[in-house]
Amino acid sequence: MFHVKRSDNASPKQDFGMDTPLARELADLSSRRRALAEVTVSFPGEPRIFTVSNQKGGVGKTTSAVNLASALAGLGAKVLVVDLDPQGNASTALSITHTADTPSVYDVLINELPFADIVQSSPESPNLFCAPSTIHLAGAEIELVSQVAREFRLRRALETYLHENAMDVVIIDCPPSLGLLTINAFTAASEVLIPIQAEYYALEGLSQLLGNIQMIQKHLNPELQLTTILLTMFDARTRLSQQVAEEVRHHFPEQVLDAVIPRSVRVSEAPSFGQTVIAYDATSAGAIAYREAAVEIARRGEQSSQNKEQ
């Protein structure tokens, strides 16, 4: 057996590794978890309808949509996720059935099926609901071209549903493109949430997306506003992530959330288990970050509602 004699100058913290980067990170996570446990928010006024969009793939769009939805549901909001991506990844992450014969958003857009006939409850939370996507949605872009009022079909169906079913937040997960499905999402929403990856090409294509938002505002939906930008895949150890964050905050000081989503194995693993990271590992850094982002979004909604009352 080996015995290590402690130096007289060594502190107890150093002996037990309490002053290491890992220990500091764990202490920080513990502090943030305690702060979140004490948070109370309200969801006043009309339902907030977000479209989560970025035509650049791999930025954490669907991941952010489902995890923010789960986190908001955990805060007490009734949340509906509309899966408008033919890949159906949001439906998978929420454990929602979306086989080829499942009534889906496709049937709402093309066959005018009522929204209430497709909405399913997620097993993750009694406050969390999903309108699933199926493979049929891949052909909807072409079929919508010949439809009457093609840009407004989602909006009208959603308005009817929300008139009869109380929801606090609706999150529309868009495909990574700027076609008719995304236009339907922009027309149906009042707020745009853009996830931006903290990487070199973060702002690539963003000007095109902003241009499309302005066009929608001018011709189809004057109420649409870019309200929220979320930095994802953030690595605090790299100067690049810090620089990207600084640049995005410089250009969009009012829209960027203080919370940033770190690179996280847990966030990546969760969908393979049909779960959000909130359900998969609520104590992980990714789950805590999404919960903090949800609190910010909710508090902005509270502030906006108060301003309207004044």
PDB file of C-alpha atoms in Angstrom:
ATOM      1  CA  MET A   1       0.000   0.000   0.000  1.00  0.00           C
ATOM      2  CA  PHE A   2       1.246   3.475  -0.916  1.00  0.00           C
ATOM      3  CA  HIS A   3       0.949   6.420   1.463  1.00  0.00           C
ATOM      4  CA  VAL A   4       1.092   9.947   0.158  1.00  0.00           C
ATOM      5  CA  LYS A   5       2.166  12.537   2.660  1.00  0.00           C
ATOM      6  CA  ARG A   6       0.301  15.800   2.319  1.00  0.00           C
ATOM      7  CA  SER A   7       2.395  18.913   2.044  1.00  0.00           C
ATOM      8  CA  ASP A   8       1.866  21.359   4.871  1.00  0.00           C
ATOM      9  CA  ASN A   9       1.070  24.016   2.275  1.00  0.00           C
ATOM     10  CA  ALA A  10      -1.538  21.949   0.424  1.00  0.00           C
ATOM     11  CA  SER A  11      -5.158  22.932   0.959  1.00  0.00           C
ATOM     12  CA  PRO A  12      -7.935  20.352   1.512  1.00  0.00           C
ATOM     13  CA  LYS A  13      -9.485  21.484  -1.789  1.00  0.00           C
ATOM     14  CA  GLN A  14      -6.331  20.590  -3.666  1.00  0.00           C
ATOM     15  CA  ASP A  15      -6.108  17.226  -1.884  1.00  0.00           C
ATOM     16  CA  PHE A  16      -9.477  16.099  -3.103  1.00  0.00           C
ATOM     17  CA  GLY A  17      -9.395  17.718  -6.529  1.00  0.00           C
ATOM     18  CA  MET A  18     -12.019  20.303  -5.608  1.00  0.00           C
ATOM     19  CA  ASP A  19     -10.275  23.085  -7.514  1.00  0.00           C
ATOM     20  CA  THR A  20     -10.014  21.329 -10.869  1.00  0.00           C
ATOM     21  CA  PRO A  21     -11.874  22.506 -14.016  1.00  0.00           C
ATOM     22  CA  LEU A  22     -14.176  19.475 -13.759  1.00  0.00           C
ATOM     23  CA  ALA A  23     -15.008  20.226 -10.139  1.00  0.00           C
ATOM     24  CA  ARG A  24     -15.766  23.845 -11.002  1.00  0.00           C
ATOM     25  CA  GLU A  25     -17.985  22.741 -13.872  1.00  0.00           C
ATOM     26  CA  LEU A  26     -19.912  20.332 -11.636  1.00  0.00           C
ATOM     27  CA  ALA A  27     -20.334  23.019  -8.988  1.00  0.00           C
ATOM     28  CA  ASP A  28     -21.606  25.436 -11.654  1.00  0.00           C
ATOM     29  CA  LEU A  29     -24.128  22.885 -12.958  1.00  0.00           C
ATOM     30  CA  SER A  30     -25.321  22.206  -9.418  1.00  0.00           C
ATOM     31  CA  SER A  31     -25.804  25.930  -8.792  1.00  0.00           C
ATOM     32  CA  ARG A  32     -27.725  26.376 -12.047  1.00  0.00           C
ATOM     33  CA  ARG A  33     -29.959  23.374 -11.268  1.00  0.00           C
ATOM     34  CA  ARG A  34     -30.846  24.889  -7.890  1.00  0.00           C
ATOM     35  CA  ALA A  35     -31.635  28.234  -9.531  1.00  0.00           C
ATOM     36  CA  LEU A  36     -33.915  26.563 -12.087  1.00  0.00           C
ATOM     37  CA  ALA A  37     -35.756  24.680  -9.346  1.00  0.00           C
ATOM     38  CA  GLU A  38     -36.840  28.027  -7.863  1.00  0.00           C
ATOM     39  CA  VAL A  39     -38.023  29.588 -11.147  1.00  0.00           C
ATOM     40  CA  THR A  40     -41.687  30.453 -11.594  1.00  0.00           C
ATOM     41  CA  VAL A  41     -43.063  31.890 -14.829  1.00  0.00           C
ATOM     42  CA  SER A  42     -46.505  32.526 -16.268  1.00  0.00           C
ATOM     43  CA  PHE A  43     -47.870  32.326 -19.788  1.00  0.00           C
ATOM     44  CA  PRO A  44     -50.338  35.194 -20.164  1.00  0.00           C
ATOM     45  CA  GLY A  45     -52.204  36.341 -23.211  1.00  0.00           C
ATOM     46  CA  GLU A  46     -52.562  34.757 -26.624  1.00  0.00           C
ATOM     47  CA  PRO A  47     -50.576  31.650 -27.571  1.00  0.00           C
ATOM     48  CA  ARG A  48     -47.093  32.419 -28.866  1.00  0.00           C
ATOM     49  CA  ILE A  49     -46.439  30.743 -32.208  1.00  0.00           C
ATOM     50  CA  PHE A  50     -42.785  30.202 -33.107  1.00  0.00           C
ATOM     51  CA  THR A  51     -41.359  28.914 -36.324  1.00  0.00           C
ATOM     52  CA  VAL A  52     -37.911  27.392 -35.808  1.00  0.00           C
ATOM     53  CA  SER A  53     -36.034  27.900 -39.032  1.00  0.00           C
ATOM     54  CA  ASN A  54     -32.589  27.858 -40.591  1.00  0.00           C
ATOM     55  CA  GLN A  55     -32.029  26.598 -44.109  1.00  0.00           C
ATOM     56  CA  LYS A  56     -28.486  25.635 -43.113  1.00  0.00           C
ATOM     57  CA  GLY A  57     -28.574  22.013 -41.975  1.00  0.00           C
ATOM     58  CA  GLY A  58     -26.915  20.590 -38.879  1.00  0.00           C
ATOM     59  CA  VAL A  59     -27.363  23.634 -36.639  1.00  0.00           C
ATOM     60  CA  GLY A  60     -29.541  21.944 -34.015  1.00  0.00           C
ATOM     61  CA  LYS A  61     -32.872  23.166 -35.394  1.00  0.00           C
ATOM     62  CA  THR A  62     -35.051  20.147 -34.610  1.00  0.00           C
ATOM     63  CA  THR A  63     -33.076  19.396 -31.446  1.00  0.00           C
ATOM     64  CA  SER A  64     -33.749  22.924 -30.209  1.00  0.00           C
ATOM     65  CA  ALA A  65     -37.421  22.800 -31.191  1.00  0.00           C
ATOM     66  CA  VAL A  66     -38.201  19.641 -29.199  1.00  0.00           C
ATOM     67  CA  ASN A  67     -36.005  20.436 -26.198  1.00  0.00           C
ATOM     68  CA  LEU A  68     -37.364  23.953 -25.829  1.00  0.00           C
ATOM     69  CA  ALA A  69     -40.872  22.524 -26.156  1.00  0.00           C
ATOM     70  CA  SER A  70     -40.161  19.985 -23.418  1.00  0.00           C
ATOM     71  CA  ALA A  71     -38.555  22.603 -21.175  1.00  0.00           C
ATOM     72  CA  LEU A  72     -41.485  25.004 -21.611  1.00  0.00           C
ATOM     73  CA  ALA A  73     -43.910  22.173 -20.833  1.00  0.00           C
ATOM     74  CA  GLY A  74     -41.891  21.552 -17.670  1.00  0.00           C
ATOM     75  CA  LEU A  75     -42.467  25.193 -16.705  1.00  0.00           C
ATOM     76  CA  GLY A  76     -46.214  24.647 -16.909  1.00  0.00           C
ATOM     77  CA  ALA A  77     -46.986  25.727 -20.479  1.00  0.00           C
ATOM     78  CA  LYS A  78     -49.234  23.697 -22.750  1.00  0.00           C
ATOM     79  CA  VAL A  79     -47.050  23.245 -25.830  1.00  0.00           C
ATOM     80  CA  LEU A  80     -47.832  21.999 -29.325  1.00  0.00           C
ATOM     81  CA  VAL A  81     -45.001  20.972 -31.651  1.00  0.00           C
ATOM     82  CA  VAL A  82     -45.897  21.014 -35.338  1.00  0.00           C
ATOM     83  CA  ASP A  83     -43.501  18.741 -37.226  1.00  0.00           C
ATOM     84  CA  LEU A  84     -43.281  20.280 -40.673  1.00  0.00           C
ATOM     85  CA  ASP A  85     -40.096  18.443 -41.673  1.00  0.00           C
ATOM     86  CA  PRO A  86     -40.660  15.348 -43.877  1.00  0.00           C
ATOM     87  CA  GLN A  87     -37.843  13.592 -42.013  1.00  0.00           C
ATOM     88  CA  GLY A  88     -40.094  13.467 -38.946  1.00  0.00           C
ATOM     89  CA  ASN A  89     -37.254  13.822 -36.454  1.00  0.00           C
ATOM     90  CA  ALA A  90     -39.280  15.971 -34.057  1.00  0.00           C
ATOM     91  CA  SER A  91     -42.000  13.311 -33.974  1.00  0.00           C
ATOM     92  CA  THR A  92     -39.370  10.662 -33.218  1.00  0.00           C
ATOM     93  CA  ALA A  93     -37.823  12.677 -30.387  1.00  0.00           C
ATOM     94  CA  LEU A  94     -41.238  13.090 -28.750  1.00  0.00           C
ATOM     95  CA  SER A  95     -42.118   9.374 -29.104  1.00  0.00           C
ATOM     96  CA  ILE A  96     -44.987  10.210 -31.463  1.00  0.00           C
ATOM     97  CA  THR A  97     -46.260   7.592 -33.928  1.00  0.00           C
ATOM     98  CA  HIS A  98     -45.586   8.761 -37.495  1.00  0.00           C
ATOM     99  CA  THR A  99     -45.802   5.735 -39.765  1.00  0.00           C
ATOM    100  CA  ALA A 100     -46.975   6.180 -43.357  1.00  0.00           C
ATOM    101  CA  ASP A 101     -50.630   5.554 -42.448  1.00  0.00           C
ATOM    102  CA  THR A 102     -50.658   7.973 -39.470  1.00  0.00           C
ATOM    103  CA  PRO A 103     -52.851  11.066 -39.919  1.00  0.00           C
ATOM    104  CA  SER A 104     -50.343  13.891 -40.178  1.00  0.00           C
ATOM    105  CA  VAL A 105     -49.638  17.490 -41.128  1.00  0.00           C
ATOM    106  CA  TYR A 106     -49.739  16.323 -44.755  1.00  0.00           C
ATOM    107  CA  ASP A 107     -53.443  15.491 -44.397  1.00  0.00           C
ATOM    108  CA  VAL A 108     -54.086  18.922 -42.897  1.00  0.00           C
ATOM    109  CA  LEU A 109     -52.309  20.776 -45.708  1.00  0.00           C
ATOM    110  CA  ILE A 110     -53.487  18.720 -48.670  1.00  0.00           C
ATOM    111  CA  ASN A 111     -56.716  16.995 -47.600  1.00  0.00           C
ATOM    112  CA  GLU A 112     -57.964  19.708 -45.200  1.00  0.00           C
ATOM    113  CA  LEU A 113     -58.225  17.285 -42.274  1.00  0.00           C
ATOM    114  CA  PRO A 114     -58.909  19.165 -39.008  1.00  0.00           C
ATOM    115  CA  PHE A 115     -55.832  19.734 -36.886  1.00  0.00           C
ATOM    116  CA  ALA A 116     -57.551  18.108 -33.912  1.00  0.00           C
ATOM    117  CA  ASP A 117     -57.620  14.800 -35.813  1.00  0.00           C
ATOM    118  CA  ILE A 118     -53.837  14.544 -36.037  1.00  0.00           C
ATOM    119  CA  VAL A 119     -52.569  15.951 -32.714  1.00  0.00           C
ATOM    120  CA  GLN A 120     -51.098  13.341 -30.367  1.00  0.00           C
ATOM    121  CA  SER A 121     -50.069  13.639 -26.724  1.00  0.00           C
ATOM    122  CA  SER A 122     -46.401  12.984 -25.996  1.00  0.00           C
ATOM    123  CA  PRO A 123     -45.736  10.376 -23.283  1.00  0.00           C
ATOM    124  CA  GLU A 124     -43.041  12.708 -21.952  1.00  0.00           C
ATOM    125  CA  SER A 125     -45.443  15.232 -20.411  1.00  0.00           C
ATOM    126  CA  PRO A 126     -49.197  15.806 -20.126  1.00  0.00           C
ATOM    127  CA  ASN A 127     -48.498  19.383 -21.290  1.00  0.00           C
ATOM    128  CA  LEU A 128     -46.695  18.348 -24.482  1.00  0.00           C
ATOM    129  CA  PHE A 129     -48.446  17.627 -27.793  1.00  0.00           C
ATOM    130  CA  CYS A 130     -47.317  16.995 -31.358  1.00  0.00           C
ATOM    131  CA  ALA A 131     -48.770  17.189 -34.844  1.00  0.00           C
ATOM    132  CA  PRO A 132     -46.628  14.541 -36.582  1.00  0.00           C
ATOM    133  CA  SER A 133     -44.948  14.472 -39.949  1.00  0.00           C
ATOM    134  CA  THR A 134     -44.890  11.440 -42.243  1.00  0.00           C
ATOM    135  CA  ILE A 135     -42.993  10.579 -45.406  1.00  0.00           C
ATOM    136  CA  HIS A 136     -45.968  11.845 -47.447  1.00  0.00           C
ATOM    137  CA  LEU A 137     -44.993  15.399 -46.499  1.00  0.00           C
ATOM    138  CA  ALA A 138     -42.005  15.089 -48.857  1.00  0.00           C
ATOM    139  CA  GLY A 139     -44.394  15.450 -51.799  1.00  0.00           C
ATOM    140  CA  ALA A 140     -46.423  18.256 -50.277  1.00  0.00           C
ATOM    141  CA  GLU A 141     -44.189  20.970 -51.771  1.00  0.00           C
ATOM    142  CA  ILE A 142     -45.272  19.930 -55.278  1.00  0.00           C
ATOM    143  CA  GLU A 143     -48.910  19.281 -54.382  1.00  0.00           C
ATOM    144  CA  LEU A 144     -49.293  22.640 -52.646  1.00  0.00           C
ATOM    145  CA  VAL A 145     -48.436  24.522 -55.834  1.00  0.00           C
ATOM    146  CA  SER A 146     -51.903  23.932 -57.269  1.00  0.00           C
ATOM    147  CA  GLN A 147     -53.805  24.434 -54.002  1.00  0.00           C
ATOM    148  CA  VAL A 148     -56.010  27.456 -53.327  1.00  0.00           C
ATOM    149  CA  ALA A 149     -54.481  29.853 -50.754  1.00  0.00           C
ATOM    150  CA  ARG A 150     -51.463  27.571 -50.599  1.00  0.00           C
ATOM    151  CA  GLU A 151     -49.442  29.845 -48.324  1.00  0.00           C
ATOM    152  CA  PHE A 152     -52.191  30.074 -45.682  1.00  0.00           C
ATOM    153  CA  ARG A 153     -53.328  26.473 -45.294  1.00  0.00           C
ATOM    154  CA  LEU A 154     -51.365  25.788 -42.128  1.00  0.00           C
ATOM    155  CA  ARG A 155     -52.333  29.129 -40.591  1.00  0.00           C
ATOM    156  CA  ARG A 156     -56.059  28.622 -41.100  1.00  0.00           C
ATOM    157  CA  ALA A 157     -56.021  25.061 -39.784  1.00  0.00           C
ATOM    158  CA  LEU A 158     -53.958  26.100 -36.762  1.00  0.00           C
ATOM    159  CA  GLU A 159     -56.186  29.105 -35.991  1.00  0.00           C
ATOM    160  CA  THR A 160     -59.251  26.847 -35.923  1.00  0.00           C
ATOM    161  CA  TYR A 161     -57.505  24.361 -33.640  1.00  0.00           C
ATOM    162  CA  LEU A 162     -56.263  27.026 -31.210  1.00  0.00           C
ATOM    163  CA  HIS A 163     -59.715  28.577 -31.021  1.00  0.00           C
ATOM    164  CA  GLU A 164     -61.026  25.269 -29.671  1.00  0.00           C
ATOM    165  CA  ASN A 165     -57.939  24.009 -27.786  1.00  0.00           C
ATOM    166  CA  ALA A 166     -56.026  26.154 -25.299  1.00  0.00           C
ATOM    167  CA  MET A 167     -52.267  26.204 -25.927  1.00  0.00           C
ATOM    168  CA  ASP A 168     -49.666  28.546 -24.511  1.00  0.00           C
ATOM    169  CA  VAL A 169     -46.896  27.927 -27.039  1.00  0.00           C
ATOM    170  CA  VAL A 170     -46.795  26.466 -30.549  1.00  0.00           C
ATOM    171  CA  ILE A 171     -43.417  25.518 -32.017  1.00  0.00           C
ATOM    172  CA  ILE A 172     -43.251  24.765 -35.742  1.00  0.00           C
ATOM    173  CA  ASP A 173     -40.205  22.765 -36.808  1.00  0.00           C
ATOM    174  CA  CYS A 174     -39.379  23.641 -40.420  1.00  0.00           C
ATOM    175  CA  PRO A 175     -37.442  21.670 -43.031  1.00  0.00           C
ATOM    176  CA  PRO A 176     -33.938  23.002 -43.868  1.00  0.00           C
ATOM    177  CA  SER A 177     -35.177  24.770 -46.993  1.00  0.00           C
ATOM    178  CA  LEU A 178     -37.137  27.852 -48.038  1.00  0.00           C
ATOM    179  CA  GLY A 179     -39.986  26.190 -49.941  1.00  0.00           C
ATOM    180  CA  LEU A 180     -43.755  26.263 -49.519  1.00  0.00           C
ATOM    181  CA  LEU A 181     -43.692  24.294 -46.269  1.00  0.00           C
ATOM    182  CA  THR A 182     -41.455  26.896 -44.651  1.00  0.00           C
ATOM    183  CA  ILE A 183     -43.549  29.710 -46.126  1.00  0.00           C
ATOM    184  CA  ASN A 184     -46.632  28.107 -44.540  1.00  0.00           C
ATOM    185  CA  ALA A 185     -44.790  28.070 -41.217  1.00  0.00           C
ATOM    186  CA  PHE A 186     -43.798  31.742 -41.527  1.00  0.00           C
ATOM    187  CA  THR A 187     -47.346  32.701 -42.425  1.00  0.00           C
ATOM    188  CA  ALA A 188     -48.781  30.791 -39.459  1.00  0.00           C
ATOM    189  CA  ALA A 189     -46.311  32.119 -36.886  1.00  0.00           C
ATOM    190  CA  SER A 190     -45.888  35.409 -35.067  1.00  0.00           C
ATOM    191  CA  GLU A 191     -42.278  34.831 -33.998  1.00  0.00           C
ATOM    192  CA  VAL A 192     -39.172  33.375 -35.651  1.00  0.00           C
ATOM    193  CA  LEU A 193     -36.593  31.467 -33.606  1.00  0.00           C
ATOM    194  CA  ILE A 194     -33.279  30.866 -35.367  1.00  0.00           C
ATOM    195  CA  PRO A 195     -30.741  28.401 -33.961  1.00  0.00           C
ATOM    196  CA  ILE A 196     -27.217  29.418 -34.981  1.00  0.00           C
ATOM    197  CA  GLN A 197     -24.281  27.054 -34.677  1.00  0.00           C
ATOM    198  CA  ALA A 198     -21.231  28.566 -32.976  1.00  0.00           C
ATOM    199  CA  GLU A 199     -18.987  27.693 -35.930  1.00  0.00           C
ATOM    200  CA  TYR A 200     -17.125  29.507 -38.696  1.00  0.00           C
ATOM    201  CA  TYR A 201     -20.028  29.491 -41.175  1.00  0.00           C
ATOM    202  CA  ALA A 202     -22.589  30.516 -38.535  1.00  0.00           C
ATOM    203  CA  LEU A 203     -23.895  33.567 -40.398  1.00  0.00           C
ATOM    204  CA  GLU A 204     -23.692  31.975 -43.843  1.00  0.00           C
ATOM    205  CA  GLY A 205     -27.124  32.083 -45.447  1.00  0.00           C
ATOM    206  CA  LEU A 206     -28.587  34.099 -42.592  1.00  0.00           C
ATOM    207  CA  SER A 207     -28.968  37.178 -44.787  1.00  0.00           C
ATOM    208  CA  GLN A 208     -31.024  35.118 -47.250  1.00  0.00           C
ATOM    209  CA  LEU A 209     -33.222  33.862 -44.413  1.00  0.00           C
ATOM    210  CA  LEU A 210     -33.695  37.409 -43.094  1.00  0.00           C
ATOM    211  CA  GLY A 211     -34.580  38.536 -46.607  1.00  0.00           C
ATOM    212  CA  ASN A 212     -37.252  35.869 -46.824  1.00  0.00           C
ATOM    213  CA  ILE A 213     -38.654  36.890 -43.440  1.00  0.00           C
ATOM    214  CA  GLN A 214     -38.893  40.500 -44.670  1.00  0.00           C
ATOM    215  CA  MET A 215     -40.672  39.337 -47.822  1.00  0.00           C
ATOM    216  CA  ILE A 216     -43.173  37.345 -45.734  1.00  0.00           C
ATOM    217  CA  GLN A 217     -43.719  40.408 -43.529  1.00  0.00           C
ATOM    218  CA  LYS A 218     -44.395  42.582 -46.547  1.00  0.00           C
ATOM    219  CA  HIS A 219     -46.670  40.297 -48.538  1.00  0.00           C
ATOM    220  CA  LEU A 220     -48.165  37.591 -46.293  1.00  0.00           C
ATOM    221  CA  ASN A 221     -47.764  38.129 -42.560  1.00  0.00           C
ATOM    222  CA  PRO A 222     -46.975  41.628 -41.240  1.00  0.00           C
ATOM    223  CA  GLU A 223     -47.103  40.310 -37.632  1.00  0.00           C
ATOM    224  CA  LEU A 224     -44.060  38.067 -38.107  1.00  0.00           C
ATOM    225  CA  GLN A 225     -41.001  39.147 -36.095  1.00  0.00           C
ATOM    226  CA  LEU A 226     -37.537  37.720 -35.538  1.00  0.00           C
ATOM    227  CA  THR A 227     -37.589  37.605 -31.742  1.00  0.00           C
ATOM    228  CA  THR A 228     -35.182  34.853 -30.714  1.00  0.00           C
ATOM    229  CA  ILE A 229     -31.724  33.641 -31.714  1.00  0.00           C
ATOM    230  CA  LEU A 230     -30.206  30.668 -29.895  1.00  0.00           C
ATOM    231  CA  LEU A 231     -26.513  29.812 -30.066  1.00  0.00           C
ATOM    232  CA  THR A 232     -26.019  26.047 -30.306  1.00  0.00           C
ATOM    233  CA  MET A 233     -23.065  23.632 -30.235  1.00  0.00           C
ATOM    234  CA  PHE A 234     -21.110  26.170 -28.208  1.00  0.00           C
ATOM    235  CA  ASP A 235     -17.649  25.160 -27.003  1.00  0.00           C
ATOM    236  CA  ALA A 236     -16.462  27.584 -24.328  1.00  0.00           C
ATOM    237  CA  ARG A 237     -12.912  26.208 -24.601  1.00  0.00           C
ATOM    238  CA  THR A 238     -12.400  27.575 -28.119  1.00  0.00           C
ATOM    239  CA  ARG A 239     -11.761  31.157 -29.125  1.00  0.00           C
ATOM    240  CA  LEU A 240     -13.814  30.547 -32.300  1.00  0.00           C
ATOM    241  CA  SER A 241     -17.029  29.922 -30.376  1.00  0.00           C
ATOM    242  CA  GLN A 242     -16.430  33.077 -28.345  1.00  0.00           C
ATOM    243  CA  GLN A 243     -15.838  35.125 -31.503  1.00  0.00           C
ATOM    244  CA  VAL A 244     -18.973  33.787 -33.216  1.00  0.00           C
ATOM    245  CA  ALA A 245     -21.036  34.561 -30.111  1.00  0.00           C
ATOM    246  CA  GLU A 246     -19.648  38.110 -29.966  1.00  0.00           C
ATOM    247  CA  GLU A 247     -20.386  38.701 -33.647  1.00  0.00           C
ATOM    248  CA  VAL A 248     -23.957  37.384 -33.456  1.00  0.00           C
ATOM    249  CA  ARG A 249     -24.643  39.406 -30.300  1.00  0.00           C
ATOM    250  CA  HIS A 250     -23.224  42.514 -31.977  1.00  0.00           C
ATOM    251  CA  HIS A 251     -25.584  42.174 -34.947  1.00  0.00           C
ATOM    252  CA  PHE A 252     -28.657  41.023 -32.974  1.00  0.00           C
ATOM    253  CA  PRO A 253     -28.331  42.395 -29.424  1.00  0.00           C
ATOM    254  CA  GLU A 254     -32.046  42.192 -28.619  1.00  0.00           C
ATOM    255  CA  GLN A 255     -32.741  38.772 -30.119  1.00  0.00           C
ATOM    256  CA  VAL A 256     -29.869  36.579 -28.879  1.00  0.00           C
ATOM    257  CA  LEU A 257     -30.616  34.628 -25.712  1.00  0.00           C
ATOM    258  CA  ASP A 258     -28.101  34.769 -22.874  1.00  0.00           C
ATOM    259  CA  ALA A 259     -28.322  30.975 -22.566  1.00  0.00           C
ATOM    260  CA  VAL A 260     -26.114  29.057 -24.988  1.00  0.00           C
ATOM    261  CA  ILE A 261     -26.385  25.359 -25.810  1.00  0.00           C
ATOM    262  CA  PRO A 262     -23.085  23.515 -25.363  1.00  0.00           C
ATOM    263  CA  ARG A 263     -21.826  20.617 -27.406  1.00  0.00           C
ATOM    264  CA  SER A 264     -23.186  17.631 -25.511  1.00  0.00           C
ATOM    265  CA  VAL A 265     -23.105  13.882 -25.982  1.00  0.00           C
ATOM    266  CA  ARG A 266     -26.351  13.603 -24.009  1.00  0.00           C
ATOM    267  CA  VAL A 267     -28.154  15.965 -26.383  1.00  0.00           C
ATOM    268  CA  SER A 268     -27.010  13.851 -29.343  1.00  0.00           C
ATOM    269  CA  GLU A 269     -27.921  10.541 -27.695  1.00  0.00           C
ATOM    270  CA  ALA A 270     -31.432  11.413 -26.546  1.00  0.00           C
ATOM    271  CA  PRO A 271     -33.302  11.145 -29.913  1.00  0.00           C
ATOM    272  CA  SER A 272     -32.124   7.549 -30.417  1.00  0.00           C
ATOM    273  CA  PHE A 273     -34.120   6.696 -27.285  1.00  0.00           C
ATOM    274  CA  GLY A 274     -37.192   8.575 -28.531  1.00  0.00           C
ATOM    275  CA  GLN A 275     -36.688  11.282 -25.922  1.00  0.00           C
ATOM    276  CA  THR A 276     -35.682  14.875 -25.506  1.00  0.00           C
ATOM    277  CA  VAL A 277     -32.555  15.501 -23.448  1.00  0.00           C
ATOM    278  CA  ILE A 278     -34.836  16.907 -20.716  1.00  0.00           C
ATOM    279  CA  ALA A 279     -36.368  13.453 -20.250  1.00  0.00           C
ATOM    280  CA  TYR A 280     -33.211  11.489 -21.072  1.00  0.00           C
ATOM    281  CA  ASP A 281     -30.842  13.210 -18.637  1.00  0.00           C
ATOM    282  CA  ALA A 282     -32.306  16.235 -16.872  1.00  0.00           C
ATOM    283  CA  THR A 283     -29.083  16.844 -14.928  1.00  0.00           C
ATOM    284  CA  SER A 284     -26.844  17.101 -17.996  1.00  0.00           C
ATOM    285  CA  ALA A 285     -25.316  20.371 -19.173  1.00  0.00           C
ATOM    286  CA  GLY A 286     -27.409  20.322 -22.360  1.00  0.00           C
ATOM    287  CA  ALA A 287     -30.688  19.834 -20.490  1.00  0.00           C
ATOM    288  CA  ILE A 288     -29.882  22.632 -18.060  1.00  0.00           C
ATOM    289  CA  ALA A 289     -28.974  24.985 -20.931  1.00  0.00           C
ATOM    290  CA  TYR A 290     -32.249  24.304 -22.771  1.00  0.00           C
ATOM    291  CA  ARG A 291     -34.209  24.818 -19.557  1.00  0.00           C
ATOM    292  CA  GLU A 292     -32.448  28.162 -19.035  1.00  0.00           C
ATOM    293  CA  ALA A 293     -33.239  29.168 -22.624  1.00  0.00           C
ATOM    294  CA  ALA A 294     -36.900  28.243 -22.066  1.00  0.00           C
ATOM    295  CA  VAL A 295     -37.035  30.420 -18.949  1.00  0.00           C
ATOM    296  CA  GLU A 296     -35.659  33.366 -20.937  1.00  0.00           C
ATOM    297  CA  ILE A 297     -38.232  32.845 -23.685  1.00  0.00           C
ATOM    298  CA  ALA A 298     -41.054  32.635 -21.132  1.00  0.00           C
ATOM    299  CA  ARG A 299     -39.910  35.776 -19.306  1.00  0.00           C
ATOM    300  CA  ARG A 300     -39.676  37.701 -22.562  1.00  0.00           C
ATOM    301  CA  GLY A 301     -43.276  36.683 -23.204  1.00  0.00           C
ATOM    302  CA  GLU A 302     -44.288  37.941 -19.743  1.00  0.00           C
ATOM    303  CA  GLN A 303     -42.547  41.261 -20.380  1.00  0.00           C
ATOM    304  CA  SER A 304     -44.140  41.643 -23.817  1.00  0.00           C
ATOM    305  CA  SER A 305     -47.584  40.965 -22.352  1.00  0.00           C
ATOM    306  CA  GLN A 306     -47.033  43.558 -19.619  1.00  0.00           C
ATOM    307  CA  ASN A 307     -45.915  46.133 -22.193  1.00  0.00           C
ATOM    308  CA  LYS A 308     -49.066  45.537 -24.254  1.00  0.00           C
ATOM    309  CA  GLU A 309     -51.256  46.026 -21.173  1.00  0.00           C
ATOM    310  CA  GLN A 310     -49.550  49.353 -20.481  1.00  0.00           C
TER     311      GLN A 310
END
